[in-house]
mmCIF file of C-alpha atoms and ligand atoms in Angstrom:
data_model
loop_
_atom_site.group_PDB
_atom_site.id
_atom_site.type_symbol
_atom_site.label_atom_id
_atom_site.label_comp_id
_atom_site.label_asym_id
_atom_site.label_seq_id
_atom_site.Cartn_x
_atom_site.Cartn_y
_atom_site.Cartn_z
ATOM 1 C CA MET A 1 13.518 -22.841 23.126
ATOM 2 C CA LYS A 2 14.076 -19.101 23.457
ATOM 3 C CA ILE A 3 14.638 -17.641 26.830
ATOM 4 C CA LEU A 4 14.914 -13.862 27.745
ATOM 5 C CA GLY A 5 17.197 -13.949 30.497
ATOM 6 C CA ILE A 6 17.167 -10.692 32.611
ATOM 7 C CA GLU A 7 19.802 -9.971 35.004
ATOM 8 C CA THR A 8 20.000 -7.442 37.966
ATOM 9 C CA SER A 9 21.595 -8.178 41.014
ATOM 10 C CA CYS A 10 24.478 -5.370 41.451
ATOM 11 C CA ASP A 11 25.809 -2.862 38.649
ATOM 12 C CA GLU A 12 24.971 -4.517 35.744
ATOM 13 C CA THR A 13 21.495 -4.127 33.969
ATOM 14 C CA ALA A 14 21.534 -6.678 31.535
ATOM 15 C CA ALA A 15 18.775 -8.707 29.311
ATOM 16 C CA ALA A 16 19.955 -11.421 26.647
ATOM 17 C CA ILE A 17 18.048 -13.855 24.043
ATOM 18 C CA VAL A 18 19.305 -17.547 23.946
ATOM 19 C CA GLU A 19 18.160 -20.608 22.164
ATOM 20 C CA ASP A 20 18.320 -23.793 23.914
ATOM 21 C CA GLY A 21 20.496 -22.881 26.756
ATOM 22 C CA ALA A 22 23.807 -21.841 24.509
ATOM 23 C CA ARG A 23 23.044 -19.930 21.246
ATOM 24 C CA ILE A 24 23.008 -16.444 22.207
ATOM 25 C CA LEU A 25 21.172 -14.319 19.395
ATOM 26 C CA SER A 26 21.065 -11.509 21.788
ATOM 27 C CA ASN A 27 22.906 -9.921 24.957
ATOM 28 C CA VAL A 28 22.668 -6.433 25.451
ATOM 29 C CA VAL A 29 24.465 -5.019 29.299
ATOM 30 C CA VAL A 30 23.988 -1.737 30.415
ATOM 31 C CA SER A 31 27.534 -0.777 32.995
ATOM 32 C CA GLN A 32 26.803 1.509 35.633
ATOM 33 C CA ILE A 33 30.547 1.534 35.959
ATOM 34 C CA ASP A 34 30.961 5.463 34.725
ATOM 35 C CA ILE A 35 28.690 6.200 37.395
ATOM 36 C CA PHE A 36 30.672 4.385 40.760
ATOM 37 C CA LYS A 37 33.659 5.263 39.189
ATOM 38 C CA GLU A 38 33.517 8.760 40.979
ATOM 39 C CA TYR A 39 32.670 6.621 43.996
ATOM 40 C CA GLY A 40 34.917 3.734 44.094
ATOM 41 C CA GLY A 41 32.501 2.067 44.628
ATOM 42 C CA VAL A 42 28.632 0.575 44.581
ATOM 43 C CA ILE A 43 26.136 2.942 46.017
ATOM 44 C CA PRO A 44 22.538 0.263 46.539
ATOM 45 C CA GLU A 45 20.378 3.232 46.477
ATOM 46 C CA VAL A 46 21.917 4.632 43.149
ATOM 47 C CA ALA A 47 22.865 1.412 41.406
ATOM 48 C CA ALA A 48 18.418 0.417 42.203
ATOM 49 C CA ARG A 49 17.435 3.979 40.226
ATOM 50 C CA SER A 50 19.734 3.223 37.514
ATOM 51 C CA HIS A 51 18.286 0.101 36.604
ATOM 52 C CA LEU A 52 14.986 1.503 36.984
ATOM 53 C CA GLU A 53 15.471 3.611 34.496
ATOM 54 C CA ALA A 54 18.010 1.472 31.478
ATOM 55 C CA ILE A 55 15.520 -1.923 32.778
ATOM 56 C CA MET A 56 12.839 -1.709 29.886
ATOM 57 C CA PRO A 57 14.658 -0.125 27.405
ATOM 58 C CA VAL A 58 17.503 -2.745 27.661
ATOM 59 C CA ILE A 59 14.957 -5.624 27.377
ATOM 60 C CA ASN A 60 13.409 -4.073 24.181
ATOM 61 C CA LYS A 61 16.857 -3.894 23.132
ATOM 62 C CA ALA A 62 17.450 -7.480 23.900
ATOM 63 C CA LEU A 63 13.831 -8.455 22.051
ATOM 64 C CA SER A 64 15.260 -6.054 18.614
ATOM 65 C CA ASP A 65 18.828 -6.938 18.561
ATOM 66 C CA ALA A 66 17.342 -11.187 18.492
ATOM 67 C CA ALA A 67 14.817 -9.600 15.716
ATOM 68 C CA CYS A 68 11.935 -11.220 18.130
ATOM 69 C CA ASN A 69 8.891 -10.558 19.595
ATOM 70 C CA TRP A 70 7.236 -11.528 22.707
ATOM 71 C CA ASP A 71 5.204 -14.617 20.432
ATOM 72 C CA ASP A 72 9.191 -16.159 19.906
ATOM 73 C CA ILE A 73 9.634 -15.947 23.538
ATOM 74 C CA ASP A 74 9.361 -18.887 25.442
ATOM 75 C CA ALA A 75 9.889 -18.400 29.212
ATOM 76 C CA ILE A 76 11.442 -15.325 31.460
ATOM 77 C CA ALA A 77 14.548 -15.954 33.498
ATOM 78 C CA VAL A 78 15.178 -13.944 36.096
ATOM 79 C CA THR A 79 17.830 -13.381 38.910
ATOM 80 C CA HIS A 80 16.346 -13.068 42.361
ATOM 81 C CA ALA A 81 19.203 -14.116 44.513
ATOM 82 C CA PRO A 82 22.266 -13.359 45.980
ATOM 83 C CA GLY A 83 22.798 -9.410 45.441
ATOM 84 C CA LEU A 84 21.701 -6.049 46.063
ATOM 85 C CA LEU A 85 18.321 -5.900 47.409
ATOM 86 C CA GLY A 86 17.522 -2.961 45.838
ATOM 87 C CA SER A 87 18.889 -3.843 42.525
ATOM 88 C CA LEU A 88 17.395 -7.348 42.535
ATOM 89 C CA LEU A 89 13.802 -5.905 43.175
ATOM 90 C CA ILE A 90 13.808 -4.163 40.101
ATOM 91 C CA GLY A 91 14.731 -7.133 38.109
ATOM 92 C CA THR A 92 12.881 -9.445 39.964
ATOM 93 C CA LEU A 93 9.206 -7.059 39.807
ATOM 94 C CA THR A 94 10.368 -5.948 35.845
ATOM 95 C CA ALA A 95 9.993 -10.219 34.914
ATOM 96 C CA ARG A 96 7.530 -10.722 37.267
ATOM 97 C CA THR A 97 5.023 -7.766 35.723
ATOM 98 C CA LEU A 98 6.395 -9.284 32.039
ATOM 99 C CA ALA A 99 5.678 -12.528 33.011
ATOM 100 C CA ILE A 100 2.061 -11.460 33.516
ATOM 101 C CA LEU A 101 1.021 -9.274 31.100
ATOM 102 C CA HIS A 102 3.081 -11.825 27.887
ATOM 103 C CA GLU A 103 1.065 -15.064 29.881
ATOM 104 C CA LYS A 104 5.335 -16.520 29.893
ATOM 105 C CA PRO A 105 6.319 -18.890 32.664
ATOM 106 C CA LEU A 106 8.727 -17.470 34.814
ATOM 107 C CA TYR A 107 12.021 -19.048 36.516
ATOM 108 C CA ALA A 108 14.124 -17.464 39.161
ATOM 109 C CA VAL A 109 17.840 -17.786 39.186
ATOM 110 C CA ASN A 110 20.614 -18.481 41.862
ATOM 111 C CA HIS A 111 23.024 -15.324 40.342
ATOM 112 C CA LEU A 112 26.265 -17.754 41.205
ATOM 113 C CA LYS A 113 24.279 -20.789 39.437
ATOM 114 C CA SER A 114 24.277 -18.413 36.027
ATOM 115 C CA HIS A 115 27.525 -17.824 36.414
ATOM 116 C CA VAL A 116 28.268 -21.495 36.212
ATOM 117 C CA TYR A 117 26.249 -22.232 33.085
ATOM 118 C CA ALA A 118 27.983 -19.132 31.458
ATOM 119 C CA ASN A 119 29.702 -22.082 30.393
ATOM 120 C CA TRP A 120 27.867 -23.674 28.398
ATOM 121 C CA LEU A 121 27.026 -20.702 26.255
ATOM 122 C CA ASP A 122 28.720 -21.063 22.923
ATOM 123 C CA VAL A 123 29.737 -23.778 22.698
ATOM 124 C CA GLU A 124 29.224 -26.066 19.751
ATOM 125 C CA ASP A 125 28.050 -29.154 20.135
ATOM 126 C CA LYS A 126 27.139 -31.198 23.602
ATOM 127 C CA ALA A 127 31.181 -32.755 23.060
ATOM 128 C CA SER A 128 32.576 -29.513 23.801
ATOM 129 C CA SER A 129 30.666 -28.803 26.698
ATOM 130 C CA PRO A 130 31.561 -29.318 30.598
ATOM 131 C CA GLN A 131 31.700 -32.818 31.352
ATOM 132 C CA PHE A 132 30.244 -34.582 34.604
ATOM 133 C CA PRO A 133 31.090 -34.648 37.279
ATOM 134 C CA LEU A 134 33.035 -31.332 37.733
ATOM 135 C CA LEU A 135 34.362 -28.557 40.031
ATOM 136 C CA ALA A 136 33.138 -25.032 39.503
ATOM 137 C CA LEU A 137 35.325 -22.653 40.487
ATOM 138 C CA VAL A 138 33.397 -19.026 41.272
ATOM 139 C CA VAL A 139 34.957 -16.000 42.104
ATOM 140 C CA SER A 140 32.968 -13.045 42.009
ATOM 141 C CA GLY A 141 33.052 -9.726 43.711
ATOM 142 C CA GLY A 142 31.043 -11.342 46.556
ATOM 143 C CA HIS A 143 31.435 -14.670 46.423
ATOM 144 C CA THR A 144 34.446 -17.331 46.237
ATOM 145 C CA GLN A 145 33.707 -20.914 46.194
ATOM 146 C CA ILE A 146 34.251 -24.459 45.048
ATOM 147 C CA LEU A 147 31.441 -26.617 43.681
ATOM 148 C CA TYR A 148 31.235 -30.034 42.924
ATOM 149 C CA MET A 149 28.442 -31.061 40.360
ATOM 150 C CA LYS A 150 27.418 -34.558 39.852
ATOM 151 C CA GLY A 151 24.853 -33.389 37.378
ATOM 152 C CA HIS A 152 23.386 -30.153 35.987
ATOM 153 C CA ASN A 153 21.500 -28.598 38.203
ATOM 154 C CA GLN A 154 23.553 -30.213 41.567
ATOM 155 C CA PHE A 155 24.989 -28.291 43.629
ATOM 156 C CA GLU A 156 27.266 -29.269 46.440
ATOM 157 C CA ILE A 157 29.513 -26.320 48.144
ATOM 158 C CA ILE A 158 32.812 -28.292 48.707
ATOM 159 C CA GLY A 159 35.013 -25.023 49.249
ATOM 160 C CA THR A 160 33.874 -21.543 50.559
ATOM 161 C CA THR A 161 35.821 -17.975 51.725
ATOM 162 C CA VAL A 162 35.851 -17.319 55.152
ATOM 163 C CA ASP A 163 36.006 -13.441 54.677
ATOM 164 C CA ASP A 164 36.482 -11.471 51.931
ATOM 165 C CA ALA A 165 35.664 -12.755 48.861
ATOM 166 C CA VAL A 166 38.886 -12.510 45.943
ATOM 167 C CA GLY A 167 37.159 -9.766 43.575
ATOM 168 C CA GLU A 168 36.451 -7.623 46.762
ATOM 169 C CA CYS A 169 39.972 -8.190 47.766
ATOM 170 C CA PHE A 170 41.043 -6.858 44.166
ATOM 171 C CA ASP A 171 39.147 -4.200 44.509
ATOM 172 C CA LYS A 172 40.094 -3.414 48.166
ATOM 173 C CA VAL A 173 44.229 -3.557 47.284
ATOM 174 C CA ALA A 174 43.068 -1.437 44.028
ATOM 175 C CA LYS A 175 42.031 1.399 46.476
ATOM 176 C CA ILE A 176 45.279 1.133 48.169
ATOM 177 C CA LEU A 177 47.073 1.898 45.278
ATOM 178 C CA GLY A 178 44.829 4.849 44.017
ATOM 179 C CA LEU A 179 43.785 2.326 41.059
ATOM 180 C CA PRO A 180 40.270 3.112 39.901
ATOM 181 C CA TYR A 181 37.254 1.439 40.239
ATOM 182 C CA PRO A 182 36.575 -2.109 39.698
ATOM 183 C CA GLY A 183 39.765 -3.023 40.607
ATOM 184 C CA GLY A 184 40.219 -6.318 39.445
ATOM 185 C CA PRO A 185 40.734 -4.772 35.806
ATOM 186 C CA SER A 186 42.731 -2.103 37.018
ATOM 187 C CA ILE A 187 45.470 -4.415 38.724
ATOM 188 C CA ALA A 188 45.041 -6.617 35.916
ATOM 189 C CA LYS A 189 46.237 -4.005 33.607
ATOM 190 C CA ALA A 190 48.638 -2.123 36.576
ATOM 191 C CA ALA A 191 50.184 -5.648 36.549
ATOM 192 C CA MET A 192 51.281 -6.134 32.925
ATOM 193 C CA LYS A 193 53.883 -3.523 33.555
ATOM 194 C CA GLY A 194 54.689 -4.753 37.287
ATOM 195 C CA ASP A 195 57.664 -7.281 38.445
ATOM 196 C CA ASP A 196 55.366 -10.316 40.429
ATOM 197 C CA SER A 197 58.131 -11.351 42.307
ATOM 198 C CA LYS A 198 59.054 -7.752 43.602
ATOM 199 C CA TYR A 199 57.386 -8.165 46.725
ATOM 200 C CA LYS A 200 55.910 -11.861 48.850
ATOM 201 C CA PHE A 201 52.881 -12.071 50.673
ATOM 202 C CA PRO A 202 52.058 -14.829 52.580
ATOM 203 C CA HIS A 203 49.397 -17.726 51.832
ATOM 204 C CA PRO A 204 46.562 -17.813 54.154
ATOM 205 C CA LYS A 205 46.614 -20.886 56.652
ATOM 206 C CA VAL A 206 42.792 -22.160 56.070
ATOM 207 C CA GLU A 207 42.037 -25.570 56.610
ATOM 208 C CA GLY A 208 40.787 -28.618 53.812
ATOM 209 C CA LEU A 209 39.224 -26.565 50.757
ATOM 210 C CA ASP A 210 38.449 -22.964 52.363
ATOM 211 C CA PHE A 211 39.613 -19.240 51.477
ATOM 212 C CA SER A 212 40.928 -16.658 53.188
ATOM 213 C CA PHE A 213 41.650 -12.788 51.481
ATOM 214 C CA SER A 214 41.101 -10.338 54.248
ATOM 215 C CA GLY A 215 44.578 -11.577 55.183
ATOM 216 C CA LEU A 216 45.805 -10.636 51.528
ATOM 217 C CA LYS A 217 44.838 -7.037 51.567
ATOM 218 C CA THR A 218 46.368 -6.040 54.680
ATOM 219 C CA ALA A 219 49.375 -7.788 53.842
ATOM 220 C CA VAL A 220 49.891 -5.067 50.694
ATOM 221 C CA LEU A 221 48.786 -2.610 53.033
ATOM 222 C CA ARG A 222 51.399 -3.350 55.068
ATOM 223 C CA ALA A 223 54.309 -4.063 52.692
ATOM 224 C CA VAL A 224 53.190 -0.664 51.010
ATOM 225 C CA GLN A 225 53.571 1.141 54.286
ATOM 226 C CA LYS A 226 56.824 -0.615 55.133
ATOM 227 C CA GLU A 227 57.884 0.444 51.293
ATOM 228 C CA LEU A 228 57.382 3.984 52.083
ATOM 229 C CA GLY A 229 58.733 3.952 55.445
ATOM 230 C CA LEU A 230 55.439 5.587 57.084
ATOM 231 C CA PRO A 231 53.880 3.603 60.233
ATOM 232 C CA ILE A 232 51.051 1.759 60.193
ATOM 233 C CA SER A 233 48.686 4.151 61.810
ATOM 234 C CA HIS A 234 49.086 5.738 58.481
ATOM 235 C CA PRO A 235 46.132 6.459 56.590
ATOM 236 C CA SER A 236 45.204 4.018 53.643
ATOM 237 C CA HIS A 237 43.563 6.599 51.741
ATOM 238 C CA ASP A 238 46.531 8.712 51.163
ATOM 239 C CA LEU A 239 49.088 6.315 50.743
ATOM 240 C CA LYS A 240 48.573 6.388 46.390
ATOM 241 C CA ASN A 241 50.283 9.937 46.973
ATOM 242 C CA HIS A 242 53.188 8.576 47.919
ATOM 243 C CA LEU A 243 53.991 5.296 45.526
ATOM 244 C CA SER A 244 55.623 5.769 42.288
ATOM 245 C CA GLU A 245 53.957 4.270 38.613
ATOM 246 C CA GLN A 246 56.366 1.682 38.795
ATOM 247 C CA GLN A 247 55.894 0.597 42.700
ATOM 248 C CA ILE A 248 51.975 0.454 41.942
ATOM 249 C CA CYS A 249 52.312 -1.642 39.040
ATOM 250 C CA ASP A 250 54.716 -4.115 40.715
ATOM 251 C CA PHE A 251 52.283 -4.226 44.126
ATOM 252 C CA ALA A 252 49.545 -5.201 41.290
ATOM 253 C CA ALA A 253 51.857 -7.781 39.656
ATOM 254 C CA SER A 254 52.712 -9.035 43.233
ATOM 255 C CA PHE A 255 49.334 -8.776 44.487
ATOM 256 C CA GLN A 256 47.676 -10.864 41.519
ATOM 257 C CA LYS A 257 50.214 -13.380 41.627
ATOM 258 C CA THR A 258 49.359 -14.537 44.973
ATOM 259 C CA ALA A 259 45.598 -14.231 44.971
ATOM 260 C CA VAL A 260 46.236 -16.341 41.751
ATOM 261 C CA ASP A 261 47.639 -18.847 43.186
ATOM 262 C CA ILE A 262 46.388 -19.271 46.167
ATOM 263 C CA LEU A 263 43.095 -20.332 44.277
ATOM 264 C CA VAL A 264 45.176 -22.141 41.845
ATOM 265 C CA GLU A 265 46.924 -24.005 45.319
ATOM 266 C CA LYS A 266 43.348 -24.981 46.563
ATOM 267 C CA LEU A 267 41.718 -25.847 43.451
ATOM 268 C CA VAL A 268 44.563 -28.620 43.471
ATOM 269 C CA ARG A 269 44.026 -30.065 46.209
ATOM 270 C CA ALA A 270 40.256 -30.436 45.563
ATOM 271 C CA LEU A 271 40.906 -32.318 42.385
ATOM 272 C CA GLU A 272 42.780 -34.211 44.624
ATOM 273 C CA LYS A 273 40.225 -34.795 46.907
ATOM 274 C CA TYR A 274 37.548 -35.649 43.978
ATOM 275 C CA PRO A 275 39.709 -37.860 41.804
ATOM 276 C CA ASP A 276 36.101 -38.605 39.310
ATOM 277 C CA VAL A 277 35.786 -35.053 38.125
ATOM 278 C CA GLN A 278 36.053 -34.643 34.280
ATOM 279 C CA SER A 279 36.123 -30.965 34.169
ATOM 280 C CA VAL A 280 36.575 -28.026 35.957
ATOM 281 C CA VAL A 281 35.180 -24.373 35.060
ATOM 282 C CA VAL A 282 35.670 -21.449 36.204
ATOM 283 C CA ALA A 283 33.316 -18.263 36.510
ATOM 284 C CA GLY A 284 32.227 -15.421 37.878
ATOM 285 C CA GLY A 285 33.827 -11.706 36.923
ATOM 286 C CA VAL A 286 37.022 -12.451 37.939
ATOM 287 C CA SER A 287 37.461 -15.222 35.577
ATOM 288 C CA ALA A 288 38.203 -12.574 32.595
ATOM 289 C CA ASN A 289 41.485 -12.332 34.174
ATOM 290 C CA ARG A 290 44.355 -13.412 31.940
ATOM 291 C CA GLU A 291 47.070 -14.306 34.615
ATOM 292 C CA LEU A 292 43.898 -17.084 36.083
ATOM 293 C CA ARG A 293 43.233 -18.255 32.716
ATOM 294 C CA LYS A 294 46.984 -18.792 31.645
ATOM 295 C CA ALA A 295 47.665 -20.611 35.303
ATOM 296 C CA LEU A 296 44.625 -23.174 34.578
ATOM 297 C CA PRO A 297 44.607 -24.012 30.866
ATOM 298 C CA GLU A 298 42.950 -27.041 30.790
ATOM 299 C CA ALA A 299 39.370 -25.409 32.732
ATOM 300 C CA TYR A 300 36.905 -23.908 30.821
ATOM 301 C CA PHE A 301 36.324 -20.346 31.162
ATOM 302 C CA PRO A 302 33.693 -18.253 29.734
ATOM 303 C CA ALA A 303 34.005 -15.315 26.584
ATOM 304 C CA PRO A 304 36.195 -12.941 28.782
ATOM 305 C CA SER A 305 32.874 -10.621 28.302
ATOM 306 C CA LEU A 306 30.848 -13.394 29.175
ATOM 307 C CA SER A 307 32.512 -13.687 32.785
ATOM 308 C CA GLY A 308 31.392 -10.555 34.503
ATOM 309 C CA ASP A 309 27.233 -10.212 34.738
ATOM 310 C CA ASN A 310 24.865 -10.412 31.523
ATOM 311 C CA GLY A 311 21.373 -11.880 31.045
ATOM 312 C CA ALA A 312 22.942 -14.787 28.678
ATOM 313 C CA MET A 313 24.360 -16.726 31.606
ATOM 314 C CA VAL A 314 20.963 -16.244 33.484
ATOM 315 C CA ALA A 315 18.952 -17.888 30.355
ATOM 316 C CA ALA A 316 21.775 -20.440 30.342
ATOM 317 C CA ALA A 317 21.069 -21.573 33.784
ATOM 318 C CA ALA A 318 17.150 -21.044 33.667
ATOM 319 C CA PHE A 319 16.917 -23.330 30.365
ATOM 320 C CA TYR A 320 19.282 -26.358 32.368
ATOM 321 C CA GLU A 321 16.414 -25.940 35.438
ATOM 322 C CA ILE A 322 13.991 -26.567 32.976
ATOM 323 C CA GLN A 323 16.264 -29.982 31.506
ATOM 324 C CA THR A 324 15.859 -31.317 35.431
ATOM 325 C CA GLY A 325 12.467 -30.751 35.825
ATOM 326 C CA VAL A 326 12.332 -27.169 37.472
ATOM 327 C CA LYS A 327 8.721 -25.627 37.276
ATOM 328 C CA PRO A 328 8.232 -21.905 36.804
ATOM 329 C CA THR A 329 7.481 -20.033 39.285
ATOM 330 C CA ASP A 330 4.319 -17.562 40.597
ATOM 331 C CA PRO A 331 5.253 -14.380 39.517
ATOM 332 C CA TYR A 332 2.649 -12.689 41.183
ATOM 333 C CA SER A 333 4.062 -14.087 45.098
ATOM 334 C CA LEU A 334 8.473 -14.086 43.374
ATOM 335 C CA ASN A 335 10.441 -13.476 46.314
ATOM 336 C CA ILE A 336 14.108 -11.713 46.608
ATOM 337 C CA TYR A 337 16.868 -13.565 48.424
ATOM 338 C CA PRO A 338 19.876 -10.525 48.693
ATOM 339 C CA ARG A 339 22.196 -13.761 50.858
ATOM 340 C CA VAL A 340 21.133 -17.122 50.201
ATOM 341 C CA SER A 341 23.531 -20.103 49.509
ATOM 342 C CA ILE A 342 23.661 -21.660 46.111
ATOM 343 C CA GLU A 343 22.459 -25.127 47.634
ATOM 344 C CA LYS A 344 19.041 -23.513 48.799
HETATM 345 O O1 LIG B 1 30.684 -11.298 39.063
HETATM 346 P P1 LIG B 1 30.627 -9.645 38.719
HETATM 347 O O2 LIG B 1 30.873 -9.549 38.045
HETATM 348 O O3 LIG B 1 30.200 -9.601 40.384
HETATM 349 C C1 LIG B 1 29.672 -10.230 41.224
HETATM 350 O O4 LIG B 1 28.542 -11.358 40.641
HETATM 351 O O5 LIG B 1 29.922 -10.100 42.334
HETATM 352 O O6 LIG B 1 32.515 -9.565 39.759
HETATM 353 C C2 LIG B 1 32.466 -8.497 39.701
HETATM 354 C C3 LIG B 1 34.588 -8.771 40.614
HETATM 355 C C4 LIG B 1 34.367 -7.983 41.152
HETATM 356 O O7 LIG B 1 35.464 -7.763 42.147
HETATM 357 C C5 LIG B 1 36.187 -7.297 39.661
HETATM 358 O O8 LIG B 1 36.963 -6.367 40.490
HETATM 359 C C6 LIG B 1 36.483 -8.563 39.240
HETATM 360 O O9 LIG B 1 35.213 -9.297 39.254
HETATM 361 N N1 LIG B 1 36.554 -8.335 37.910
HETATM 362 C C7 LIG B 1 38.234 -8.993 37.751
HETATM 363 C C8 LIG B 1 38.518 -8.848 36.868
HETATM 364 N N2 LIG B 1 37.194 -8.127 35.939
HETATM 365 C C9 LIG B 1 36.429 -8.192 36.813
HETATM 366 N N3 LIG B 1 38.674 -9.629 38.847
HETATM 367 C C10 LIG B 1 39.962 -10.090 38.326
HETATM 368 N N4 LIG B 1 40.698 -9.528 36.996
HETATM 369 C C11 LIG B 1 40.229 -9.290 35.813
HETATM 370 N N5 LIG B 1 40.482 -9.381 35.350
HETATM 371 ZN ZN1 LIG B 2 28.200 -11.489 39.286
#
């Protein structure tokens, strides 16, 4: 079964063709990073306009890279939640139109499910894929959650952030340090030249399996101000002008270490609470992080190129939804849900 997966929930316009939920025939991702580098973050209206320009060329390239025409495609899958409203609209309106035009079944997929299913892509056989029940650590720009999965397409949230997502925290700390958007890769790069034991940041005191990352961002801000001998009233956007390159690298490394430690600590606690778990999968943009990968050697991680937003994971998620009996959605009435839980 060949599925065309379409993803436009944030600032990547992406389409891919995947066979049987695993074999990637094509995977095209057009990133808007270059546009948003200038602004230091995503501007929703600009993202939607860029999706509109890129979406059909991206889909056509996915078809031609896979040497497919529309007759070869068995179904279309698209991200309909959660994400930026305008961005989700462009992807879903395109998918709805194509489904009607080419008479293909249409599947609407939750973005976080797609991230999780990136771990089933490119695996050679069933035995080497993650085994149930499993824990999924979803770490992205918008979410930080631990999910318990009894089987395919069964998601139970057992831990979630009470404030910022970990990716958002990387992005905000990068801004304080004057590192370019997106913050995750910039912090990771600077950290390679830094001393991760130079600064100590406290772990948040959050109950159970939940996370909190807004305190860590503030702790870094205060530590930078203290290091520079500046008052806490000193504007955060100006601190970068006073930091030496080595200080930036040391802050990046120390922050990254703390963020990874916090994630691992909660995951270990979750494994203690769910002793029947057979596999751990890590998913979402932050799963590209090398230190996180090193800290969890037994866990499944997507290929680094599939950690961020892409269409292949959307096609994989739809394939497993179909396997569990999910029916196609109505292309004339498919809605978007910018903020919705994976359990819905
Ligand atoms: O999954 P994703 O591409 O988009 C969302 O669904 O949010 O995640 C984007 C997030 C950003 O916050 C970005 O800074 C972070 O993933 N990220 C990383 C790394 N690469 C991307 N964070 C830490 N280390 C990385 N190497
Ligand atoms: Zn994402």
